[in-house]
Amino acid sequence: MSLLANLNQDMKQAMKNKDKQRLDVIRMVKASLQNESIKHGKHDLSEDEELIILSREMKQRKDSLQEFKAAGRDDLVAKTNIEINILKEYMPKQLSNDELATIVQETIDEVQASSKKDMGKVMSAIMPKVKGKADGSLVNKLVLKYLNN
């Protein structure tokens, strides 16, 4: 089932359950998907394009969460955490730290990276492999860790 069909089905269920927060998040994701399809002049987005949009929405929430925590806005922290949990339901299964470390090490070996200067080369090779399955900042930290060894 496509993401949009899944969102429509979940939106109906959220309306029936009177789950306002879930409904708001679903509507927000649907709006982002529709805006992107209009921007690209397409009727249907590919799975990769949908995943990019979901990842962008997740990143925005995580960035906001850090700012709300720093500002001491516990009300917004709680709301944003709920939104992140709802978005996670639509994201692909995340890689474990061990799986991610293995991919990072293999990619470093593939591109024959040896120092921090090769960081861009390694990151550009890894990100397509882990798109949507791992947080970019976590990948970045692991690459730095392995290149410093």
mmCIF file of C-alpha atoms in Angstrom:
data_model
loop_
_atom_site.group_PDB
_atom_site.id
_atom_site.type_symbol
_atom_site.label_atom_id
_atom_site.label_comp_id
_atom_site.label_asym_id
_atom_site.label_seq_id
_atom_site.Cartn_x
_atom_site.Cartn_y
_atom_site.Cartn_z
ATOM 1 C CA MET A 1 0.000 0.000 0.000
ATOM 2 C CA SER A 2 1.339 3.446 -0.900
ATOM 3 C CA LEU A 3 2.112 5.972 1.777
ATOM 4 C CA LEU A 4 -0.694 8.279 0.651
ATOM 5 C CA ALA A 5 -3.274 5.467 0.743
ATOM 6 C CA ASN A 6 -1.987 4.459 4.171
ATOM 7 C CA LEU A 7 -2.248 8.069 5.390
ATOM 8 C CA ASN A 8 -5.815 8.382 4.047
ATOM 9 C CA GLN A 9 -6.855 5.196 5.816
ATOM 10 C CA ASP A 10 -5.216 6.287 9.081
ATOM 11 C CA MET A 11 -6.750 9.748 8.762
ATOM 12 C CA LYS A 12 -10.244 8.240 8.598
ATOM 13 C CA GLN A 13 -9.475 6.123 11.647
ATOM 14 C CA ALA A 14 -8.124 9.126 13.552
ATOM 15 C CA MET A 15 -11.304 11.039 12.747
ATOM 16 C CA LYS A 16 -13.441 8.164 14.032
ATOM 17 C CA ASN A 17 -11.337 7.924 17.200
ATOM 18 C CA LYS A 18 -11.338 11.725 17.616
ATOM 19 C CA ASP A 19 -7.532 11.596 17.888
ATOM 20 C CA LYS A 20 -6.755 15.230 17.114
ATOM 21 C CA GLN A 21 -2.950 15.016 17.402
ATOM 22 C CA ARG A 22 -2.690 12.012 15.072
ATOM 23 C CA LEU A 23 -5.065 13.708 12.657
ATOM 24 C CA ASP A 24 -3.000 16.907 12.681
ATOM 25 C CA VAL A 25 0.255 15.025 11.987
ATOM 26 C CA ILE A 26 -1.313 12.988 9.175
ATOM 27 C CA ARG A 27 -2.754 16.104 7.575
ATOM 28 C CA MET A 28 0.631 17.820 7.834
ATOM 29 C CA VAL A 29 2.395 14.905 6.113
ATOM 30 C CA LYS A 30 -0.281 14.736 3.412
ATOM 31 C CA ALA A 31 0.083 18.470 2.793
ATOM 32 C CA SER A 32 3.859 18.101 2.476
ATOM 33 C CA LEU A 33 3.420 15.233 0.014
ATOM 34 C CA GLN A 34 0.906 17.197 -2.051
ATOM 35 C CA ASN A 35 3.074 20.326 -2.045
ATOM 36 C CA GLU A 36 6.048 18.290 -3.244
ATOM 37 C CA SER A 37 4.034 16.625 -6.011
ATOM 38 C CA ILE A 38 2.782 20.032 -7.184
ATOM 39 C CA LYS A 39 6.317 21.425 -7.047
ATOM 40 C CA HIS A 40 7.597 18.608 -9.268
ATOM 41 C CA GLY A 41 4.499 18.578 -11.478
ATOM 42 C CA LYS A 42 3.812 14.910 -10.751
ATOM 43 C CA HIS A 43 0.611 13.221 -9.709
ATOM 44 C CA ASP A 44 2.278 10.417 -7.788
ATOM 45 C CA LEU A 45 5.601 10.582 -5.966
ATOM 46 C CA SER A 46 8.025 7.680 -5.929
ATOM 47 C CA GLU A 47 8.696 5.776 -2.726
ATOM 48 C CA ASP A 48 12.096 7.465 -2.439
ATOM 49 C CA GLU A 49 10.555 10.915 -2.789
ATOM 50 C CA GLU A 50 7.958 10.078 -0.127
ATOM 51 C CA LEU A 51 10.720 8.836 2.144
ATOM 52 C CA ILE A 52 12.705 12.047 1.654
ATOM 53 C CA ILE A 53 9.668 14.097 2.669
ATOM 54 C CA LEU A 54 9.019 11.937 5.731
ATOM 55 C CA SER A 55 12.670 12.207 6.724
ATOM 56 C CA ARG A 56 12.547 15.984 6.319
ATOM 57 C CA GLU A 57 9.458 16.205 8.533
ATOM 58 C CA MET A 58 11.119 13.984 11.143
ATOM 59 C CA LYS A 59 14.278 16.090 11.103
ATOM 60 C CA GLN A 60 12.260 19.287 11.559
ATOM 61 C CA ARG A 61 10.549 17.772 14.609
ATOM 62 C CA LYS A 62 13.849 16.620 16.114
ATOM 63 C CA ASP A 63 15.420 20.037 15.585
ATOM 64 C CA SER A 64 12.389 21.716 17.164
ATOM 65 C CA LEU A 65 12.549 19.285 20.071
ATOM 66 C CA GLN A 66 16.108 20.366 20.877
ATOM 67 C CA GLU A 67 15.129 24.030 20.764
ATOM 68 C CA PHE A 68 12.077 23.468 22.974
ATOM 69 C CA LYS A 69 14.174 21.559 25.511
ATOM 70 C CA ALA A 70 16.750 24.358 25.574
ATOM 71 C CA ALA A 71 13.995 26.928 26.099
ATOM 72 C CA GLY A 72 12.371 24.891 28.883
ATOM 73 C CA ARG A 73 9.081 24.541 27.002
ATOM 74 C CA ASP A 74 7.946 21.198 28.447
ATOM 75 C CA ASP A 75 4.476 21.544 26.903
ATOM 76 C CA LEU A 76 5.937 21.776 23.401
ATOM 77 C CA VAL A 77 8.486 19.034 24.149
ATOM 78 C CA ALA A 78 5.671 16.614 24.998
ATOM 79 C CA LYS A 79 3.657 17.577 21.893
ATOM 80 C CA THR A 80 6.683 17.244 19.614
ATOM 81 C CA ASN A 81 7.587 13.847 21.103
ATOM 82 C CA ILE A 82 4.095 12.593 20.277
ATOM 83 C CA GLU A 83 4.427 13.916 16.711
ATOM 84 C CA ILE A 84 7.797 12.175 16.327
ATOM 85 C CA ASN A 85 6.307 8.879 17.537
ATOM 86 C CA ILE A 86 3.444 9.179 15.049
ATOM 87 C CA LEU A 87 5.880 9.934 12.199
ATOM 88 C CA LYS A 88 8.018 6.919 13.169
ATOM 89 C CA GLU A 89 5.070 4.668 12.339
ATOM 90 C CA TYR A 90 5.391 5.662 8.677
ATOM 91 C CA MET A 91 9.183 5.483 8.492
ATOM 92 C CA PRO A 92 10.995 2.294 7.461
ATOM 93 C CA LYS A 93 12.464 0.159 10.229
ATOM 94 C CA GLN A 94 15.579 1.877 11.567
ATOM 95 C CA LEU A 95 18.951 0.148 11.461
ATOM 96 C CA SER A 96 20.439 -0.941 14.759
ATOM 97 C CA ASN A 97 23.721 0.647 15.864
ATOM 98 C CA ASP A 98 25.577 -2.589 15.061
ATOM 99 C CA GLU A 99 24.085 -2.821 11.562
ATOM 100 C CA LEU A 100 24.889 0.828 10.925
ATOM 101 C CA ALA A 101 28.459 0.433 12.222
ATOM 102 C CA THR A 102 28.943 -2.528 9.860
ATOM 103 C CA ILE A 103 27.690 -0.517 6.876
ATOM 104 C CA VAL A 104 29.927 2.422 7.811
ATOM 105 C CA GLN A 105 33.008 0.198 8.122
ATOM 106 C CA GLU A 106 32.269 -1.597 4.839
ATOM 107 C CA THR A 107 31.763 1.690 3.012
ATOM 108 C CA ILE A 108 34.988 3.154 4.388
ATOM 109 C CA ASP A 109 36.799 0.056 3.108
ATOM 110 C CA GLU A 110 35.010 0.284 -0.284
ATOM 111 C CA VAL A 111 36.016 3.886 -0.934
ATOM 112 C CA GLN A 112 39.431 3.325 0.657
ATOM 113 C CA ALA A 113 39.058 6.271 3.012
ATOM 114 C CA SER A 114 41.837 6.861 5.487
ATOM 115 C CA SER A 115 41.387 10.313 7.017
ATOM 116 C CA LYS A 116 38.878 13.062 7.728
ATOM 117 C CA LYS A 117 39.638 14.489 4.293
ATOM 118 C CA ASP A 118 37.694 11.549 2.845
ATOM 119 C CA MET A 119 34.593 12.341 4.923
ATOM 120 C CA GLY A 120 32.571 13.689 1.969
ATOM 121 C CA LYS A 121 33.413 10.702 -0.188
ATOM 122 C CA VAL A 122 32.343 8.279 2.551
ATOM 123 C CA MET A 123 29.140 10.146 3.408
ATOM 124 C CA SER A 124 28.058 10.357 -0.235
ATOM 125 C CA ALA A 125 28.579 6.601 -0.570
ATOM 126 C CA ILE A 126 26.772 5.704 2.685
ATOM 127 C CA MET A 127 23.698 7.909 2.603
ATOM 128 C CA PRO A 128 21.979 6.199 -0.361
ATOM 129 C CA LYS A 129 22.438 2.854 1.427
ATOM 130 C CA VAL A 130 20.821 4.011 4.667
ATOM 131 C CA LYS A 131 18.317 6.563 3.336
ATOM 132 C CA GLY A 132 15.415 6.745 5.772
ATOM 133 C CA LYS A 133 16.787 3.903 7.854
ATOM 134 C CA ALA A 134 19.273 5.913 9.908
ATOM 135 C CA ASP A 135 19.655 9.449 11.187
ATOM 136 C CA GLY A 136 22.230 11.408 9.171
ATOM 137 C CA SER A 137 23.848 12.926 12.243
ATOM 138 C CA LEU A 138 24.359 9.462 13.741
ATOM 139 C CA VAL A 139 25.926 8.268 10.492
ATOM 140 C CA ASN A 140 28.163 11.348 10.508
ATOM 141 C CA LYS A 141 29.351 10.629 14.071
ATOM 142 C CA LEU A 142 30.107 6.993 13.250
ATOM 143 C CA VAL A 143 32.043 7.916 10.114
ATOM 144 C CA LEU A 144 34.110 10.413 12.100
ATOM 145 C CA LYS A 145 34.747 7.804 14.792
ATOM 146 C CA TYR A 146 35.977 5.229 12.285
ATOM 147 C CA LEU A 147 38.069 7.716 10.300
ATOM 148 C CA ASN A 148 39.803 8.889 13.480
ATOM 149 C CA ASN A 149 40.921 5.345 14.371
#
